Coordinates of C-alpha atoms in Angstrom, one line a residue:
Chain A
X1438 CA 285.0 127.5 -25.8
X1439 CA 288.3 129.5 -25.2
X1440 CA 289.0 132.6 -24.4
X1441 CA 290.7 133.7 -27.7
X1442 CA 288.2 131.7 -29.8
X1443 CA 285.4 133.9 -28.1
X1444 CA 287.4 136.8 -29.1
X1445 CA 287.7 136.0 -31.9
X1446 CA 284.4 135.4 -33.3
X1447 CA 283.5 138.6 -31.4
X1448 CA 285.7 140.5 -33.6
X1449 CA 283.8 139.3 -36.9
X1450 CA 280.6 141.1 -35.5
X1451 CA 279.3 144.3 -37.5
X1452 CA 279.3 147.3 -35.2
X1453 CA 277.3 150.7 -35.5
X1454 CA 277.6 151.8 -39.2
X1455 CA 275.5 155.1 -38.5
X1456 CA 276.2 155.5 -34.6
X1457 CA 273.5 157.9 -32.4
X1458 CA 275.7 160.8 -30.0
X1459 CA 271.9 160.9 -28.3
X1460 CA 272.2 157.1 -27.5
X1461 CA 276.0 157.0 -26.8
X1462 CA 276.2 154.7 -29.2
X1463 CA 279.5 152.8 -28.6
X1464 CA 281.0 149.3 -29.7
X1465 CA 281.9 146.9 -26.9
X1466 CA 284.7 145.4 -28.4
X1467 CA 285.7 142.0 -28.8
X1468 CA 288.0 142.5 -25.9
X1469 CA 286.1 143.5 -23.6
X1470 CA 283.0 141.5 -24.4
X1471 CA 284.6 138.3 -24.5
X1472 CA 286.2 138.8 -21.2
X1473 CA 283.1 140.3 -19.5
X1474 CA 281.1 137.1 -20.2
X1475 CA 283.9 134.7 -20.0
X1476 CA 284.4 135.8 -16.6
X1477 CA 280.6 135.5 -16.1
X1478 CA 280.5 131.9 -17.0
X1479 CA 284.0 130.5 -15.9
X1480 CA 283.9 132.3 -12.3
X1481 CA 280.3 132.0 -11.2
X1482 CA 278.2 129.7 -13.8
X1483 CA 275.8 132.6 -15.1
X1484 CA 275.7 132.0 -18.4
X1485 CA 275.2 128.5 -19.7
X1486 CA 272.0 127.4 -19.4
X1487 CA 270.7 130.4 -18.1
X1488 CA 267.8 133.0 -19.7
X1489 CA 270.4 136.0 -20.0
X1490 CA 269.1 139.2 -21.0
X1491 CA 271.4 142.2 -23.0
X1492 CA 270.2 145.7 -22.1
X1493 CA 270.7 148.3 -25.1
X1494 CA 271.9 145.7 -26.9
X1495 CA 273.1 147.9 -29.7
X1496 CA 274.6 145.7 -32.2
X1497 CA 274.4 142.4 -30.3
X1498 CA 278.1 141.7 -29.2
X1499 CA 277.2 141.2 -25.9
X1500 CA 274.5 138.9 -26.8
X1501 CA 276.2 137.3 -28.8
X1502 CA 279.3 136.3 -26.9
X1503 CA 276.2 135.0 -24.4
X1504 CA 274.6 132.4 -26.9
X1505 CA 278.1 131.5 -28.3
X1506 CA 278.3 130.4 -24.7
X1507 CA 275.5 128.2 -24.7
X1508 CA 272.9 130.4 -22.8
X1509 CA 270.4 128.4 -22.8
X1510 CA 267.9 131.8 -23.9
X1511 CA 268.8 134.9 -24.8
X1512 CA 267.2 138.4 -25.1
X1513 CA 268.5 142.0 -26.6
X1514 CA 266.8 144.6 -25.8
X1515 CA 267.6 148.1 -27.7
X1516 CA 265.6 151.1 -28.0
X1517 CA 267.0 152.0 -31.9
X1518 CA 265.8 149.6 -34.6
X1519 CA 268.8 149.9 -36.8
X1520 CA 271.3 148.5 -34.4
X1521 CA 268.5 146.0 -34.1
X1522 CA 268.5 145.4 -37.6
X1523 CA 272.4 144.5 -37.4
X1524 CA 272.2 142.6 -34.5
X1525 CA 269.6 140.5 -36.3
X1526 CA 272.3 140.1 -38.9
X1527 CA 275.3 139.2 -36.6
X1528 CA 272.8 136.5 -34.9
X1529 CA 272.4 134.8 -38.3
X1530 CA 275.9 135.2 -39.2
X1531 CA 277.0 132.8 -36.0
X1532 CA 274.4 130.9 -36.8
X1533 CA 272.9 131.5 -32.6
X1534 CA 269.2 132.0 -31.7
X1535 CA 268.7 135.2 -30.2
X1536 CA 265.4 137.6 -29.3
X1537 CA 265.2 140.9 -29.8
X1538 CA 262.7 143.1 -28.4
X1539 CA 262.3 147.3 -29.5
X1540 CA 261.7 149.1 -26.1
X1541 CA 263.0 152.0 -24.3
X1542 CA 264.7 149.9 -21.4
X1543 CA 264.3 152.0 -18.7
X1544 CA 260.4 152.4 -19.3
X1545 CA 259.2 148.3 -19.8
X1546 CA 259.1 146.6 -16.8
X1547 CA 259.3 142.8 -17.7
X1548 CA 257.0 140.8 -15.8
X1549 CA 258.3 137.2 -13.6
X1550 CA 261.6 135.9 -12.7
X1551 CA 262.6 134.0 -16.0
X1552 CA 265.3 135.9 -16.6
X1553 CA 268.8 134.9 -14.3
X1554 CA 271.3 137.2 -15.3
X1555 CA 271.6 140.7 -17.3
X1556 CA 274.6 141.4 -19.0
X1557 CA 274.8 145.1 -20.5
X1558 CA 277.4 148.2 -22.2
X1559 CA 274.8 150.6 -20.3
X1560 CA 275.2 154.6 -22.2
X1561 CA 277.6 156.0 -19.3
X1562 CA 275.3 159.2 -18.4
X1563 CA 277.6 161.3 -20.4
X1564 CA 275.2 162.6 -23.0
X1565 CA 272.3 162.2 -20.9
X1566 CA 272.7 162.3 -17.6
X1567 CA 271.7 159.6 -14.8
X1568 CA 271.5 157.1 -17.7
X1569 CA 274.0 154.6 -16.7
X1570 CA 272.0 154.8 -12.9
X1571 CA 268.4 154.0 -15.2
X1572 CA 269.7 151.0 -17.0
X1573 CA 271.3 149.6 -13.7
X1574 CA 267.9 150.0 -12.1
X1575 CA 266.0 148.4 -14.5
X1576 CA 268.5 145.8 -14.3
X1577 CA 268.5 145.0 -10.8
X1578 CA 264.3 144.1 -10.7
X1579 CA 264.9 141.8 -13.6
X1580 CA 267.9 139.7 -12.9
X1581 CA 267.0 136.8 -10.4
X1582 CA 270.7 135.7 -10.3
X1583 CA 273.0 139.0 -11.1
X1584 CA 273.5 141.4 -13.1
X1585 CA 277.0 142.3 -15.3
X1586 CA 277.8 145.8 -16.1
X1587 CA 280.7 148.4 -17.0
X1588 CA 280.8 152.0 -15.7
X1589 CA 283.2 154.5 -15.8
X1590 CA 285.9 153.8 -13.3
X1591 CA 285.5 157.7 -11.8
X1592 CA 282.1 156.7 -10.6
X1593 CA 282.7 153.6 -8.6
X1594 CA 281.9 155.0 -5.1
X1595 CA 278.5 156.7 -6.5
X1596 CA 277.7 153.4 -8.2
X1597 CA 278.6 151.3 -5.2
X1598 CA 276.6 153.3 -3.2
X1599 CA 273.5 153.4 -5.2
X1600 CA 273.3 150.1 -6.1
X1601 CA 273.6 148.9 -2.4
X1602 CA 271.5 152.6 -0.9
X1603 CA 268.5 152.1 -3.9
X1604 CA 268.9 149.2 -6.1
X1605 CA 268.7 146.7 -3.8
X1606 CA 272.1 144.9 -4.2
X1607 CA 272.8 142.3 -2.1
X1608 CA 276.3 142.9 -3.5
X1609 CA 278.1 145.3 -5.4
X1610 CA 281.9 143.8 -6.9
X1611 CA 284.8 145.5 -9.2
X1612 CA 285.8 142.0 -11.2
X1613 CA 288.5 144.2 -13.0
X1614 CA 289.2 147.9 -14.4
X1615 CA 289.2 147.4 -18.2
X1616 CA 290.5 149.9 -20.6
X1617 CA 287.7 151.2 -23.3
X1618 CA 289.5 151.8 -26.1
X1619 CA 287.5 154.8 -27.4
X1620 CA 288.0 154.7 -31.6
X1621 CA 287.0 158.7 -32.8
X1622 CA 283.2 158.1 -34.3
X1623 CA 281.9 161.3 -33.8
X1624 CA 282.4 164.7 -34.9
X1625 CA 282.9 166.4 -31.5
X1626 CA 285.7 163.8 -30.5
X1627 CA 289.0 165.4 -31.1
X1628 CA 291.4 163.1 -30.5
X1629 CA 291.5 159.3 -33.0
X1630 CA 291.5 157.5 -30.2
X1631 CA 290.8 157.8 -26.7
X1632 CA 291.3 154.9 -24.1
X1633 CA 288.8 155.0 -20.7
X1634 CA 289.1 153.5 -17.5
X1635 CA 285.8 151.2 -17.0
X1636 CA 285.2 149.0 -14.1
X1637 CA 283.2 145.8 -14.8
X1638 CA 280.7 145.3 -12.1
X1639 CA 279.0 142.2 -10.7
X1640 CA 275.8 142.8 -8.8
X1641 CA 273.9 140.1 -7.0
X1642 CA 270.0 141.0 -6.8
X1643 CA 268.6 140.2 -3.3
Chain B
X1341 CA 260.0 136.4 -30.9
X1342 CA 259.8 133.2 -28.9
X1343 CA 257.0 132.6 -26.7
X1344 CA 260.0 132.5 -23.8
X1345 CA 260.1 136.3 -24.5
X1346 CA 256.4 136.5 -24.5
X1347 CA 256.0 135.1 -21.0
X1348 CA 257.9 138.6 -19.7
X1349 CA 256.7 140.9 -21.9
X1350 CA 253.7 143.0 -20.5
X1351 CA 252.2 146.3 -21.6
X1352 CA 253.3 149.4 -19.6
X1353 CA 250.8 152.1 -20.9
X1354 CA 250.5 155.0 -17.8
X1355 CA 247.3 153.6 -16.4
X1356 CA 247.2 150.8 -17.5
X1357 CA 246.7 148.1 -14.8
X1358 CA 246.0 144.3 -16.3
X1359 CA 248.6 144.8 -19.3
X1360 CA 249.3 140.6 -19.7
X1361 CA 249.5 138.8 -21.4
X1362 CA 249.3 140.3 -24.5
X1363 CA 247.3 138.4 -27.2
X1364 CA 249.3 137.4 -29.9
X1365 CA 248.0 138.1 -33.8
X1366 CA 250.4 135.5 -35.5
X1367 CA 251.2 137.0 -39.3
X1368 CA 254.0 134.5 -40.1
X1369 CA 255.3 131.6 -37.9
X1370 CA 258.3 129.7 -38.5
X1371 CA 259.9 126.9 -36.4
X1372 CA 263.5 126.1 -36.1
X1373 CA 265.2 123.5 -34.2
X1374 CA 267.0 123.8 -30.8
X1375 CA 268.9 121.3 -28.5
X1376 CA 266.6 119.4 -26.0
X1377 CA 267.4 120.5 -22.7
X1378 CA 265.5 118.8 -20.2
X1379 CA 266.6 120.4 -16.9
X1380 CA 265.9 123.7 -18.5
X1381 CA 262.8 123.1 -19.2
X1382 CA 262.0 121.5 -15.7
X1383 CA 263.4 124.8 -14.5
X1384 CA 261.3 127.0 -16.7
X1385 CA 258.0 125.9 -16.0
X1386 CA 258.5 126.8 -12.5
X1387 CA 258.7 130.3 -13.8
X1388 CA 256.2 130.6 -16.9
X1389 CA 252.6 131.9 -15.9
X1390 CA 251.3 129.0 -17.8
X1391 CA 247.9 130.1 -19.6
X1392 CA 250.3 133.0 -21.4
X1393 CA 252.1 130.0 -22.3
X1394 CA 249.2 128.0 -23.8
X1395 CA 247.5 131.2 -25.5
X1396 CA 250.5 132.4 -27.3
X1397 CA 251.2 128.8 -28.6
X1398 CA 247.5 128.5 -29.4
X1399 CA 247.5 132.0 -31.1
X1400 CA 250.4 130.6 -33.0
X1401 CA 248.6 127.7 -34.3
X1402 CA 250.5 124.8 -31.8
X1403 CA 247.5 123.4 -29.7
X1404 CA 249.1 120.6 -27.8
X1405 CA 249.6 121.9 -24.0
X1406 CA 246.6 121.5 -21.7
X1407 CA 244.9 123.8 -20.8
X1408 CA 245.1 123.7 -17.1
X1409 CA 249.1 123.6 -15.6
X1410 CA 249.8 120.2 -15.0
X1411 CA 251.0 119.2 -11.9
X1412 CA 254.9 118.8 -11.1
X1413 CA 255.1 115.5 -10.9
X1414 CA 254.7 115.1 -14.8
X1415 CA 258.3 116.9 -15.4
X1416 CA 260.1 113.7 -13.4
X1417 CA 259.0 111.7 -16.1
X1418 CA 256.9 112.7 -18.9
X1419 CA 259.2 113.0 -21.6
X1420 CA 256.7 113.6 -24.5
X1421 CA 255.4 116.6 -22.4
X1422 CA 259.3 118.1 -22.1
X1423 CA 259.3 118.0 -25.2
X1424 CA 256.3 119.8 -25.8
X1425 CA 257.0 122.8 -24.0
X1426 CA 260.5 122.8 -25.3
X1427 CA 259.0 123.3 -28.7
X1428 CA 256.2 125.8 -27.6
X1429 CA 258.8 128.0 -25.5
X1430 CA 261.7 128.0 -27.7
X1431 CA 261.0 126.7 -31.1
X1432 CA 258.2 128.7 -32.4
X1433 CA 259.0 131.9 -33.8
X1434 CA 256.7 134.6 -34.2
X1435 CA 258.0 136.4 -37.1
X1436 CA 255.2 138.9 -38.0
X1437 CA 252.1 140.0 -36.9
X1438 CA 250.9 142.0 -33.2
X1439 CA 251.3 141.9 -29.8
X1440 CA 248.0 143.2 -28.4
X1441 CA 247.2 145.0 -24.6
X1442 CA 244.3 143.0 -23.3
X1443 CA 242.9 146.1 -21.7
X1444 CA 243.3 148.9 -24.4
X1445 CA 243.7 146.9 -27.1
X1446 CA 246.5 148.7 -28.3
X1447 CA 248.7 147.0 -30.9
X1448 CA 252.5 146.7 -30.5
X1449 CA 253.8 145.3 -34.3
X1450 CA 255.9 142.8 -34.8
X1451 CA 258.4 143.0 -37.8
X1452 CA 260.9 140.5 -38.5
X1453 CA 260.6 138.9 -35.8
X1454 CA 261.3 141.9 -33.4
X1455 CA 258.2 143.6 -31.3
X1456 CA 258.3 147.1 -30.9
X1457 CA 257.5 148.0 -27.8
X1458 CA 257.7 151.7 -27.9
X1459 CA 255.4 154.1 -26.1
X1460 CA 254.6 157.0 -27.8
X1461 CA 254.5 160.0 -25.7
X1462 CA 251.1 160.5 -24.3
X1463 CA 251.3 156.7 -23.4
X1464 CA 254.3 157.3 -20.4

């Protein structure tokens, strides 16, 4: 599949229609997503016929942009069971098979080494802090082949350094700086639109 | 929920020490069709604990794996048994019913098709 056809059936997806400030609740937009997975699979192989797994899933883009790649399993994973619910419905919409499993990420450990790579919008610590640090965690015992994430591009020495100090990383890689393009969903946000600096991360498990 | 996603999922109660797998009540069980991939497969059963495997396909009324794991040298060439675990890992779809802890008992639900896996809070 190309680029622009990922993209573009990315786009289609229904995002949060009642998002969560507790969650940080953000889209991953079609941009973003379809690069961060196309990258994934054109650069290093770790998505087609792999188990790939979606950490706070939210509405599924990320998942789905995986199985629309031919993954040969995938898993979402999402604490809130209305983005569940709509990730549910963005599966059947593309017509891919995907699993979705309620759980507070940071507090099931999944047992075995099925699972080859994670792929996952993590909340970035701004509403709760240290968030973005649990996910990654969680992340790194899981993934037997590596894990994709994005982060705020003003952390990149702390993540580099934890993930290599306390995760266990036998790696740690800026693929790219993306811009997050930010559309005003909740109350507190002033401006319409707000664009962010995010690195997206590859992470090889040792 | 496919048995694939069974085969990770354990239950992490705060003292809870033998938490898989967990038994699976089957409500409602649908099948639906995916490719054949043969290499995947080969490369799966390397990783499944096998009797979670057979329980939960059991549980969810398909009774043709054996028992006991069979041994490698069936995947070279046993094409009927591929398929097999194809279907019981990625075809079978547990659509209702319960996930259950094997050591408190403790039901986890499972509504359209999605277990919920929450603790509450005197379970973390």
């Amino acid at each position: 599949m190309k680029l622009k056809q990922l993209e573009g059936l990315l786009g289609d997806l229904e995002q949060f229609s009642n998002p969560k400030v507790e969650l940080e609740q953000y889209p991953t937009g079609p941009h973003i997503a379809s690069r961060m997975l196309f990258t994934a699979e054109n650069s290093y192989g770790d998505i087609t016929d792999k188990v790939v797994a979606d950490f706070g899933c939210g509405c599924g883009t990320l998942s789905a942009a995986a199985a629309l790649l031919d993954a040969a399993s995938v898993i979402g994973f999402d604490i809130d069971p209305e983005s569940l619910e709509t990730a549910t419905l963005n599966a059947e919409e593309l017509e891919v098979e995907i699993d979705f499993v309620q759980c507070d990420i940071t507090k099931l450990e999944l047992k075995g080494l099925i699972v080859d790579t994670v792929v996952m919008n993590p909340p970035f610590g701004t509403r709760k802090k240290g968030a973005d640090m649990e996910f990654l965690s969680a992340a790194m015992k899981v993934a037997s082949k590596a894990v994709y994430s994005l982060h705020k591009t003003s952390t990149r020495e702390h993540i580099k350094r934890a993930a290599l100090r306390d995760f266990n990383a036998k790696s740690a890689e800026v693929l790219c700086e993306l811009r997050y393009d930010l559309p005003k969903l909740y109350k507190f946000h002033k401006r319409k639109e707000v664009d962010i600096a995010v690195d997206l991360w590859r992470f090889e498990p040792r | 929920m496919r048995l694939i996603t069974h085969n990770m999922l354990s239950c992490n109660i705060k003292g809870v020490t033998n938490g898989f797998p967990l038994r699976i009540e089957a409500g409602n069980v649908i099948e639906k069709e995916v490719d054949f991939n043969p290499d995947f497969i080969r490369h799966m059963f390397a990783k499944i604990e096998w009797k979670a495997l057979v329980e939960g396909a059991r549980s969810m009324g398909y009774a043709e794996l054996p028992e006991d794991s069979p041994d490698a040298a069936v995947l070279k060439s046993d094409e009927p048994f591929l398929k097999k675990l194809h279907h019981a890992l990625l075809e079978l779809h547990l659509e209702e019913g319960a996930l259950v802890c094997p050591e408190t008992g403790r039901k986890f639900p499972v509504n359209k098709g999605i277990p919920n896996m929450l603790l509450h809070e005197d379970e973390v």
